XYZ file of C-alpha atoms in Angstrom:
691
model
C 0.000 0.000 0.000
C 1.454 3.351 -1.049
C 0.271 6.953 -0.753
C 0.931 8.405 -4.206
C -0.879 11.748 -4.192
C -2.428 14.354 -1.890
C -4.430 17.221 -3.390
C -5.425 20.109 -1.126
C -7.955 22.780 -2.068
C -8.541 25.853 0.153
C -6.982 23.839 2.970
C -5.643 26.234 5.612
C -2.696 28.030 3.917
C -2.847 25.805 0.780
C -4.921 27.479 -1.945
C -4.526 24.702 -4.525
C -1.609 22.346 -3.959
C -0.633 18.807 -4.986
C 1.976 16.467 -3.513
C 2.823 13.714 -6.029
C 4.555 11.018 -3.989
C 6.571 8.252 -5.678
C 6.526 4.635 -4.553
C 9.820 3.136 -3.327
C 12.240 1.930 -5.997
C 12.237 -1.728 -7.014
C 14.669 -2.941 -4.371
C 12.947 -0.828 -1.685
C 16.134 0.945 -0.622
C 14.933 4.402 -1.653
C 11.724 4.719 0.342
C 12.044 8.085 2.138
C 10.101 11.203 1.144
C 11.407 14.372 2.818
C 9.068 17.370 3.090
C 10.557 20.590 4.464
C 8.554 23.525 5.779
C 9.143 26.157 8.405
C 6.806 26.399 11.387
C 3.353 27.689 10.464
C 3.856 27.018 6.743
C 2.072 23.684 6.218
C 3.543 20.619 7.959
C 0.668 20.243 10.413
C -1.808 20.929 7.588
C -0.352 17.929 5.705
C -0.922 15.646 8.719
C -4.430 17.016 9.344
C -5.293 16.358 5.682
C -4.482 12.662 6.172
C -6.539 12.411 9.380
C -9.640 14.272 8.222
C -9.431 13.204 4.563
C -9.582 9.543 5.562
C -12.032 9.509 8.474
C -13.402 13.030 9.008
C -14.923 13.535 12.440
C -13.718 10.126 13.673
C -10.167 11.518 13.464
C -10.985 14.815 15.182
C -9.523 13.635 18.514
C -6.100 13.372 16.839
C -5.999 17.117 16.047
C -4.125 19.437 18.430
C -6.655 21.397 20.513
C -9.419 18.799 20.044
C -7.742 15.764 21.665
C -9.669 16.131 24.922
C -13.114 16.371 23.255
C -15.314 13.514 24.385
C -19.008 12.836 24.555
C -21.682 12.853 21.875
C -23.202 16.162 22.975
C -20.172 18.331 22.207
C -18.567 16.257 19.477
C -20.513 17.722 16.539
C -20.137 21.436 17.439
C -16.412 20.883 18.027
C -16.109 19.268 14.611
C -17.984 22.211 13.092
C -15.570 24.712 14.651
C -12.605 22.639 13.484
C -13.777 22.545 9.847
C -14.598 26.274 9.848
C -11.072 27.044 11.103
C -9.546 25.057 8.212
C -11.114 26.934 5.278
C -8.557 29.161 3.503
C -9.340 32.694 4.746
C -9.531 34.544 1.368
C -11.908 31.834 0.063
C -14.591 32.701 2.615
C -15.901 35.616 0.565
C -16.545 33.763 -2.712
C -20.071 32.678 -3.625
C -19.790 28.945 -2.777
C -16.778 28.378 -0.504
C -15.449 24.846 -0.080
C -12.323 22.979 0.942
C -11.332 19.443 0.021
C -8.726 16.701 0.436
C -8.116 14.049 -2.226
C -5.968 11.062 -1.208
C -4.792 8.503 -3.768
C -3.424 5.132 -2.625
C -1.895 2.376 -4.729
C -2.808 -1.142 -3.569
C -1.622 -4.143 -5.615
C -1.202 -1.968 -8.742
C -4.771 -0.642 -8.378
C -5.743 2.845 -7.228
C -8.061 3.833 -4.379
C -9.080 7.504 -4.426
C -10.812 9.158 -1.446
C -12.145 12.676 -1.957
C -13.690 14.366 1.070
C -15.207 17.796 0.477
C -16.692 20.315 2.931
C -19.178 22.969 1.737
C -19.691 26.400 3.322
C -21.998 29.362 3.142
C -20.640 32.714 2.034
C -18.653 34.138 4.933
C -17.196 30.768 6.002
C -20.055 29.177 7.952
C -20.085 25.427 7.255
C -23.293 23.783 6.062
C -25.033 20.825 7.755
C -22.207 18.350 8.433
C -24.676 15.517 9.007
C -25.665 15.607 5.340
C -24.024 15.611 1.930
C -24.807 19.359 1.765
C -22.045 19.956 4.301
C -19.686 16.980 3.886
C -19.575 14.728 0.842
C -17.308 11.716 0.350
C -16.500 10.277 -3.071
C -14.588 6.975 -3.149
C -13.190 5.355 -6.266
C -12.078 1.715 -6.053
C -11.774 -1.071 -8.632
C -12.561 1.462 -11.350
C -15.945 2.356 -9.808
C -16.883 5.683 -8.209
C -19.503 6.120 -5.517
C -20.748 9.225 -3.697
C -21.752 8.070 -0.209
C -25.009 9.358 1.313
C -23.533 9.666 4.830
C -20.123 9.769 6.473
C -20.694 6.548 8.480
C -20.996 4.394 5.336
C -18.035 6.197 3.781
C -15.819 5.556 6.808
C -16.768 1.861 6.879
C -15.759 1.613 3.217
C -12.406 3.294 3.931
C -11.767 0.748 6.699
C -12.534 -2.111 4.280
C -10.176 -0.737 1.621
C -7.310 0.512 3.838
C -7.267 0.024 7.627
C -9.459 0.715 10.714
C -9.588 4.305 11.957
C -8.066 3.395 15.312
C -4.956 2.112 13.513
C -4.310 5.475 11.856
C -2.434 7.137 14.789
C -0.012 4.203 14.664
C 0.958 5.219 11.117
C 0.464 9.003 10.909
C 1.505 11.091 13.896
C 3.293 14.151 15.224
C 6.650 13.223 16.766
C 6.021 15.629 19.652
C 2.934 13.560 20.546
C 4.835 10.246 20.434
C 4.712 9.862 24.220
C 0.954 10.414 24.477
C 0.356 8.140 21.473
C 2.342 5.241 22.910
C 0.890 5.682 26.386
C -2.505 5.423 24.700
C -1.227 2.264 23.009
C -1.211 0.690 26.428
C -4.928 1.344 26.562
C -7.629 -0.775 25.083
C -8.164 1.317 21.918
C -4.829 0.926 20.137
C -4.284 -2.570 21.495
C -7.578 -3.565 19.888
C -6.413 -1.829 16.702
C -3.328 -4.044 16.577
C -5.542 -7.094 17.197
C -7.716 -5.988 14.293
C -4.724 -5.759 11.964
C -3.381 -9.083 13.168
C -6.736 -10.828 12.668
C -7.670 -11.711 16.252
C -10.382 -9.050 16.229
C -12.210 -11.025 13.563
C -12.174 -14.049 15.861
C -13.757 -11.948 18.642
C -16.541 -10.899 16.283
C -17.005 -14.451 15.008
C -17.179 -15.862 18.534
C -19.793 -13.298 19.575
C -21.820 -13.990 16.417
C -21.752 -17.746 17.035
C -22.826 -17.298 20.632
C -25.769 -15.103 19.548
C -26.680 -17.616 16.839
C -26.658 -20.519 19.300
C -28.823 -18.662 21.833
C -31.309 -17.622 19.140
C -31.569 -21.126 17.685
C -32.077 -22.635 21.139
C -34.977 -20.280 21.769
C -36.542 -21.496 18.516
C -36.079 -25.127 19.429
C -39.391 -26.155 21.030
C -39.221 -29.883 20.446
C -37.977 -31.900 23.380
C -35.185 -34.127 22.168
C -35.940 -36.511 25.007
C -32.279 -37.394 25.352
C -30.550 -37.414 28.701
C -27.283 -37.328 26.836
C -28.256 -34.040 25.165
C -29.211 -32.612 28.565
C -25.893 -33.733 30.045
C -24.051 -32.273 27.069
C -25.719 -28.904 27.622
C -24.791 -28.985 31.315
C -21.193 -29.773 30.383
C -21.102 -26.811 28.008
C -22.549 -24.477 30.637
C -20.025 -25.778 33.163
C -17.259 -25.159 30.612
C -18.421 -21.546 30.200
C -18.372 -21.077 33.995
C -14.832 -22.443 34.240
C -13.712 -20.157 31.417
C -15.195 -17.145 33.225
C -13.436 -18.211 36.432
C -10.180 -18.650 34.521
C -10.494 -15.150 33.078
C -11.100 -13.654 36.559
C -8.182 -15.643 37.973
C -5.873 -14.442 35.168
C -6.848 -10.801 35.787
C -6.179 -11.216 39.527
C -2.877 -12.932 38.703
C -1.768 -10.006 36.514
C -2.593 -7.539 39.313
C -0.769 -9.539 42.007
C 2.290 -9.941 39.783
C 2.338 -6.187 39.309
C 2.064 -5.646 43.089
C 4.854 -8.170 43.647
C 7.108 -6.386 41.157
C 6.425 -3.054 42.902
C 7.225 -4.628 46.279
C 10.473 -6.054 44.877
C 11.445 -2.623 43.582
C 10.743 -1.095 47.010
C 12.849 -3.808 48.670
C 15.752 -3.233 46.255
C 15.597 0.504 46.911
C 15.727 -0.035 50.673
C 18.722 -2.372 50.275
C 20.494 0.244 48.158
C 19.727 2.904 50.779
C 21.133 0.655 53.507
C 24.354 -0.045 51.585
C 24.683 3.633 50.724
C 24.270 4.703 54.342
C 26.852 2.245 55.650
C 29.393 3.010 52.911
C 29.053 6.787 52.565
C 28.721 8.029 56.158
C 32.477 7.839 56.881
C 33.240 10.036 53.891
C 30.502 12.452 54.935
C 32.010 12.769 58.439
C 35.439 13.701 56.995
C 33.903 16.295 54.675
C 31.814 17.887 57.449
C 34.875 17.998 59.772
C 36.961 19.828 57.161
C 34.113 22.271 56.491
C 33.732 23.061 60.214
C 37.451 23.758 60.549
C 37.442 26.191 57.640
C 34.263 27.917 58.831
C 35.623 28.266 62.404
C 38.744 30.016 61.087
C 36.668 32.316 58.886
C 34.398 33.156 61.840
C 37.407 34.141 63.988
C 38.818 36.384 61.230
C 35.494 38.171 60.754
C 35.099 38.738 64.502
C 38.601 40.301 64.600
C 37.747 42.612 61.682
C 34.499 43.612 63.366
C 36.289 44.519 66.645
C 38.944 46.594 64.834
C 36.215 48.356 62.855
C 34.324 49.314 66.024
C 37.530 50.778 67.511
C 38.113 52.846 64.365
C 34.661 54.411 64.788
C 35.809 56.420 67.836
C 36.874 59.534 65.876
C 33.756 59.607 63.640
C 31.567 59.222 66.718
C 33.374 62.115 68.424
C 32.799 64.327 65.416
C 29.269 63.174 64.774
C 27.707 65.789 67.153
C 29.290 68.870 65.554
C 30.243 67.514 62.145
C 27.153 68.810 60.389
C 27.559 72.313 61.840
C 31.242 72.462 60.869
C 30.484 71.249 57.327
C 27.723 73.866 56.922
C 30.033 76.653 58.152
C 32.822 75.608 55.801
C 30.433 75.393 52.834
C 29.076 78.894 53.664
C 32.641 80.291 53.880
C 33.417 78.803 50.437
C 30.347 80.632 49.078
C 31.477 83.906 50.786
C 34.995 83.586 49.401
C 33.661 83.133 45.863
C 31.201 86.070 46.380
C 33.932 88.451 47.571
C 36.069 87.507 44.562
C 33.133 88.222 42.254
C 32.383 91.509 44.075
C 35.939 92.759 43.728
C 36.044 91.930 40.045
C 32.564 93.408 39.372
C 33.176 96.616 41.401
C 36.312 97.398 39.430
C 34.495 96.826 36.140
C 31.492 98.905 37.335
C 33.745 101.875 38.127
C 35.227 101.732 34.667
C 31.746 101.539 33.089
C 30.520 104.623 35.060
C 33.675 106.546 34.190
C 33.323 105.735 30.509
C 29.676 106.838 30.429
C 29.850 109.831 32.823
C 33.480 110.967 33.239
C 34.286 112.667 36.557
C 36.109 115.454 34.697
C 34.508 117.110 31.740
C 31.021 116.674 30.398
C 29.229 113.584 29.099
C 29.136 113.260 25.270
C 25.361 113.824 24.995
C 23.232 116.460 23.276
C 22.018 118.747 24.679
C 24.847 118.906 27.294
C 24.003 117.904 30.893
C 24.224 120.250 33.787
C 26.551 119.325 36.635
C 23.579 118.435 38.814
C 22.070 116.184 36.142
C 25.406 114.485 35.560
C 25.879 113.797 39.290
C 22.339 112.390 39.599
C 22.822 110.037 36.644
C 26.220 108.966 37.933
C 24.740 108.024 41.321
C 21.838 106.105 39.693
C 24.203 104.155 37.418
C 26.522 103.219 40.320
C 23.501 101.983 42.356
C 22.232 99.909 39.414
C 25.616 98.251 38.790
C 26.070 97.522 42.512
C 23.040 95.127 42.300
C 25.289 92.698 40.417
C 26.922 91.649 43.720
C 24.641 92.969 46.386
C 22.995 91.530 48.410
C 25.245 88.451 49.059
C 23.948 85.093 47.627
C 21.940 82.598 49.720
C 24.103 80.418 51.930
C 26.865 82.997 52.185
C 28.611 83.274 55.575
C 28.333 86.735 57.224
C 31.996 86.517 58.192
C 34.952 84.096 58.142
C 35.071 81.806 61.210
C 37.930 79.716 59.811
C 39.798 82.467 58.022
C 43.077 80.622 58.276
C 41.864 78.017 55.697
C 41.972 78.369 51.941
C 39.046 77.240 49.760
C 40.947 74.037 48.808
C 41.602 73.287 52.504
C 37.924 73.829 53.337
C 36.877 71.242 50.614
C 39.426 68.686 51.912
C 38.141 69.065 55.477
C 34.529 68.553 54.315
C 35.470 65.359 52.447
C 37.425 63.988 55.427
C 34.503 64.593 57.814
C 32.001 62.952 55.461
C 34.274 59.963 54.804
C 34.885 59.406 58.507
C 31.150 59.600 59.186
C 29.875 57.049 56.649
C 32.559 54.789 55.183
C 33.466 52.852 58.299
C 29.864 52.136 59.268
C 29.021 50.684 55.849
C 32.076 48.422 55.912
C 31.194 47.187 59.389
C 27.666 46.326 58.201
C 29.101 44.104 55.436
C 31.403 42.407 57.937
C 28.457 41.798 60.290
C 26.386 40.234 57.480
C 29.288 37.930 56.497
C 29.782 36.959 60.145
C 26.085 36.032 60.497
C 26.237 33.972 57.286
C 29.368 32.093 58.399
C 27.987 31.504 61.900
C 24.704 30.118 60.493
C 26.506 27.841 58.062
C 28.848 26.626 60.797
C 25.902 25.743 63.041
C 24.150 23.920 60.173
C 27.330 21.956 59.400
C 27.721 21.015 63.080
C 24.136 19.680 63.108
C 24.745 17.658 59.939
C 27.967 16.340 61.477
C 26.145 15.262 64.632
C 23.318 13.610 62.667
C 25.783 11.796 60.406
C 27.973 10.667 63.290
C 25.036 8.956 64.954
C 23.479 6.761 62.215
C 22.362 3.917 64.456
C 18.680 5.041 64.675
C 18.559 5.532 60.914
C 20.066 2.103 60.329
C 17.548 0.545 62.687
C 14.621 2.206 60.869
C 15.947 1.033 57.492
C 16.286 -2.515 58.797
C 12.689 -2.480 60.050
C 11.411 -1.093 56.735
C 13.467 -3.651 54.822
C 12.040 -6.510 56.876
C 8.501 -5.256 56.224
C 9.258 -5.074 52.499
C 10.648 -8.628 52.567
C 7.544 -9.886 54.366
C 5.272 -8.136 51.861
C 7.235 -9.556 48.925
C 7.044 -13.090 50.359
C 3.297 -12.710 50.983
C 2.673 -11.505 47.425
C 4.867 -14.297 46.026
C 2.799 -16.800 47.965
C -0.442 -15.270 46.643
C 0.910 -15.371 43.084
C 1.828 -19.015 43.568
C -1.663 -19.797 44.844
C -3.280 -18.047 41.881
C -0.962 -19.851 39.458
C -1.870 -23.177 41.097
C -5.571 -22.309 40.826
C -5.055 -21.342 37.177
C -3.481 -24.715 36.418
C -6.389 -26.439 38.169
C -8.970 -24.489 36.175
C -7.113 -25.141 32.923
C -6.993 -28.844 33.756
C -10.751 -28.870 34.471
C -11.405 -27.035 31.198
C -9.302 -29.573 29.288
C -11.166 -32.466 30.946
C -14.539 -30.897 30.098
C -13.464 -30.310 26.496
C -12.420 -33.945 26.233
C -15.723 -35.138 27.762
C -17.749 -32.863 25.483
C -15.793 -34.099 22.489
C -16.487 -37.735 23.372
C -20.204 -37.019 23.947
C -20.447 -35.119 20.644
C -18.660 -37.958 18.848
C -21.074 -40.558 20.237
C -24.166 -38.451 19.756
C -26.175 -39.179 16.643
C -27.435 -36.345 14.541
C -30.848 -35.187 15.647
C -33.084 -32.598 14.049
C -31.623 -30.103 11.483
C -31.619 -27.413 14.164
C -29.701 -29.654 16.567
C -27.193 -30.446 13.845
C -26.662 -26.724 13.201
C -26.236 -26.150 16.930
C -23.686 -28.936 17.156
C -21.720 -27.480 14.268
C -21.934 -23.990 15.750
C -20.724 -25.251 19.139
C -17.785 -27.026 17.537
C -16.853 -23.953 15.502
C -17.177 -21.777 18.590
C -14.848 -24.083 20.501
C -12.330 -23.887 17.665
C -12.602 -20.081 17.628
C -12.034 -19.914 21.406
C -8.989 -22.160 21.075
C -7.636 -20.024 18.236
C -8.136 -16.838 20.270
C -6.351 -18.314 23.265
C -3.383 -18.988 20.988
C -3.410 -15.941 18.688
C -4.007 -13.143 21.216
C -0.895 -13.941 23.324
C 0.982 -14.518 20.071
C -0.051 -11.040 18.864
C 1.030 -9.489 22.179
C 4.335 -11.402 22.238
C 5.136 -10.462 18.649
C 4.380 -6.794 19.357
C 6.612 -6.814 22.460
C 9.492 -8.580 20.684
C 9.498 -6.308 17.647
C 9.067 -3.120 19.677
C 11.979 -4.183 21.920
C 14.222 -4.900 18.925
C 13.489 -1.542 17.292
C 13.822 0.440 20.536
C 17.144 -1.143 21.520
C 18.521 -0.504 18.030
C 17.733 3.224 18.283
C 18.848 4.039 21.849
C 22.085 3.725 23.755
C 22.675 3.434 27.477
C 21.091 1.641 30.374
C 17.997 0.152 28.670
C 19.689 -2.006 26.019
C 18.987 -5.180 28.050
C 15.379 -4.286 28.871
C 12.309 -5.724 27.145
C 9.065 -3.997 26.204
C 5.902 -5.115 27.967
C 2.277 -4.329 26.954
C -0.970 -4.946 28.793
C -4.360 -3.828 27.393
C -5.343 -1.633 30.351
C -1.991 -0.276 31.483
C 0.779 2.048 30.379
C 3.620 0.199 28.578
C 6.798 -0.395 30.557
C 10.346 -1.716 30.191
C 11.273 -4.859 32.107
C 14.898 -5.388 33.087
C 16.847 -8.641 33.282
C 16.143 -8.819 37.047
C 12.441 -8.105 36.664
C 12.697 -4.381 37.462
C 10.066 -2.147 35.826
C 10.609 1.262 34.206
C 7.441 3.072 33.129
C 7.476 4.781 29.769
C 6.521 8.095 31.417
C 9.831 8.095 33.345
C 12.021 8.018 30.207
C 13.699 11.089 28.755
C 12.014 13.055 25.970
C 14.309 11.605 23.292
C 13.806 8.050 24.593
C 10.010 8.479 24.613
C 10.108 9.683 21.024
C 12.352 6.740 20.020
C 9.916 4.389 21.775
C 7.042 5.898 19.782
C 8.889 5.285 16.523
C 9.745 1.735 17.625
C 6.071 1.097 18.404
C 5.031 2.258 14.922
C 7.587 -0.034 13.263
C 6.444 -2.915 15.490
C 2.760 -2.413 14.583
C 3.634 -2.414 10.887
C 5.716 -5.558 11.341
C 3.139 -7.473 13.399
C 0.325 -6.545 11.009
C 2.563 -7.357 8.036
C 1.397 -4.181 6.328
C 3.471 -1.884 4.163
C 1.159 1.080 4.775
C 2.941 4.449 4.554
C 4.350 5.906 7.761
C 4.084 9.715 8.081
C 5.921 11.466 10.938
C 5.876 15.205 11.660
C 9.116 16.351 13.413
C 10.371 12.779 14.045
C 13.571 13.720 15.943
C 12.823 17.241 17.185
C 14.156 16.991 20.759
C 17.019 14.560 20.106
C 20.720 15.359 20.217
C 22.970 15.018 17.171
C 23.940 11.366 17.786
C 20.346 10.314 18.428
C 19.067 12.150 15.343
C 21.471 10.582 12.877
C 21.041 7.075 14.319
C 17.227 7.215 14.593
C 16.674 8.730 11.132
C 18.887 6.115 9.502
C 17.294 3.242 11.416
C 13.670 4.237 10.743
C 14.484 4.739 7.054
C 15.942 1.232 6.821
C 13.420 -0.566 9.089
C 10.204 0.894 7.626
C 8.458 -1.776 5.490
C 7.305 0.736 2.868
C 7.079 4.472 2.368
C 8.231 6.707 5.195
C 7.450 10.423 4.963
C 9.366 12.838 7.206
C 7.945 16.355 7.794
C 10.675 18.659 9.115
C 11.820 22.242 9.489
C 15.345 23.499 8.737
C 16.582 23.203 12.342
C 15.599 19.529 12.703
C 16.586 17.574 9.560
C 19.065 20.001 8.056
C 21.508 19.162 5.270
C 23.874 17.484 7.739
C 21.239 14.956 8.887
C 19.658 14.646 5.448
C 23.049 13.508 4.130
C 22.999 10.519 6.528
C 19.883 9.157 4.772
C 20.644 10.510 1.307
C 20.858 7.002 -0.163
C 17.307 6.293 1.116
C 15.644 9.515 -0.114
C 13.269 8.980 -3.031
C 11.793 12.507 -3.274
C 12.157 15.936 -1.666
C 9.684 18.811 -1.320
C 10.006 22.337 0.050
C 6.878 24.235 1.131
C 7.194 28.030 1.084
C 4.751 30.648 2.327
C 3.865 34.036 0.848
C 1.701 36.464 2.876
C -1.348 37.803 1.033
C -3.117 39.876 3.675
C -3.079 40.257 7.433
C -3.462 36.811 8.997
C -3.417 34.796 5.764
C -1.217 33.746 2.865
C -0.561 30.966 0.371
C 1.716 27.919 0.774
C 3.434 26.705 -2.412
C 4.806 23.172 -2.962
C 8.212 23.025 -4.702
C 9.262 19.584 -5.933
C 12.868 18.343 -5.870
C 13.817 21.129 -3.470
C 14.802 21.278 0.178
C 16.452 23.646 2.648
């Protein structure tokens, strides 16, 4: 099965785009298709087109932002909002807006084409999605086209032609969601999907159908066969059903007790490790604490000495502190007076020259008409008074007289600085020393307490021994319970085998009765065969999935989990089981290991189902380091049974990593985006191009 073409029309940022995807070459070594696009350009749109194009609303829970939607009441309106958000924005204003996805698959040299189209009203409001007016599905298979009247029939046809909808997240997924996808694989949904691919799901359906058929035919049977042997045979069959139900309950209880036993063993191992660690490490801790106390004691003594010397040096500043402000103010005022007197002397001399030049003391002023002597004297006095205002009165802050006349202006400034420095510098330094002393004293006390606690470990050892004994007792009790359940299981299985043998002998001796009885006999035999096949195939499916997932995971990682094996149970999260039975839950792995596990699970599903369906991964190695990326990309490319399509941006699979899988690359695409208006644009697909 190959995906050979995707056509997108008015699909988010794609106005009208086509991806033509080649099948792998004849020897299957060139099977990788690399699609590059920056964030927000179209990678997620490609993945959404696969989900919604194949199964529409049944795939809605796989879309980011809609994964938590559950319940029939809110499912339809959520689907409506999702479809309305997908329509290409500029297309909303045309007369009959629509968006569509056309997917073309090649299966055994024949083509299957699925075209799903959504119709809108002008303005972007989607039409009735429960009818062909809102969502229409056209499927072409075996050369015949059919437009399906409803989405349910269309989805059933897609499952018949390709795969069940619950298998899809195993094949198409976002690498960032690998952890959630694989954790879900531990749940019933994806485990049932693998059973469906493997064929055991068909046996479940067949067994249920046979049981319904037998019950219906018995209700129709009104004639008394009058045979004690038939009555005994029916009782045997009912007894067999009861034993099978008991066996199922016993097996479920056995699984739970084994899990509890494994948890108890892990707790016991942890307590043993704690005990060994305490005994072996305490001596080293005592030496380290002793050295720390010695160093801290010396530092405390030095800081105390500095603090004492600093307090002594505060004597002079404290003596000055009462009159220091007054002295500083007087000195500052004298500096102002000195500058004012200098200005006054300079200005008075210049003022005299100005008056003399305007109104000379001898002769007359050069004005017309000439001034009288009285006028000249009056003007001279007014001019002298006006010029005197340049320096009189003295400026604010000027001293009335010199108190420290023996000092120059430079000496006054030096004295001010000395007083201020003596008043503030020492106190600030002492505050820092006091803070350091408090810190050292606190740390020293804390270290002493740790030293005392470490030196006396006897109570801690005693508590660990008690806890360890309790853990041992619990482990023994659970082991005994597991043994009892296993013994009961063997007894039930033996009883079932005996009943099957007895029923077989009775059926062999029984002569054919009425046609209805003959049909019932045949149905019972077939049902028994189906039950036997299920008991064999379901564990085989689980074992095969675990083995292949383990092989793929170990091949991609490095480090402490190379000897661990993958374990799956239908109703639990997957885990890794170590050689000593220790369990490591998937949720406790690193981000890169979770993503590698997700890829390993996909390869295992494809291998168990023996399907070569395409595998599409968005950002497959996004959070991995350089060694992980190269190794994982190369391994997935080689291990994938068919097409593998990587969706990446330029910082994930750049040219360096692309070169490691160059020999596997069949086709490259580069998606580029061009803005058209605020909030929208057009994505263009460029073939044979990459970053």
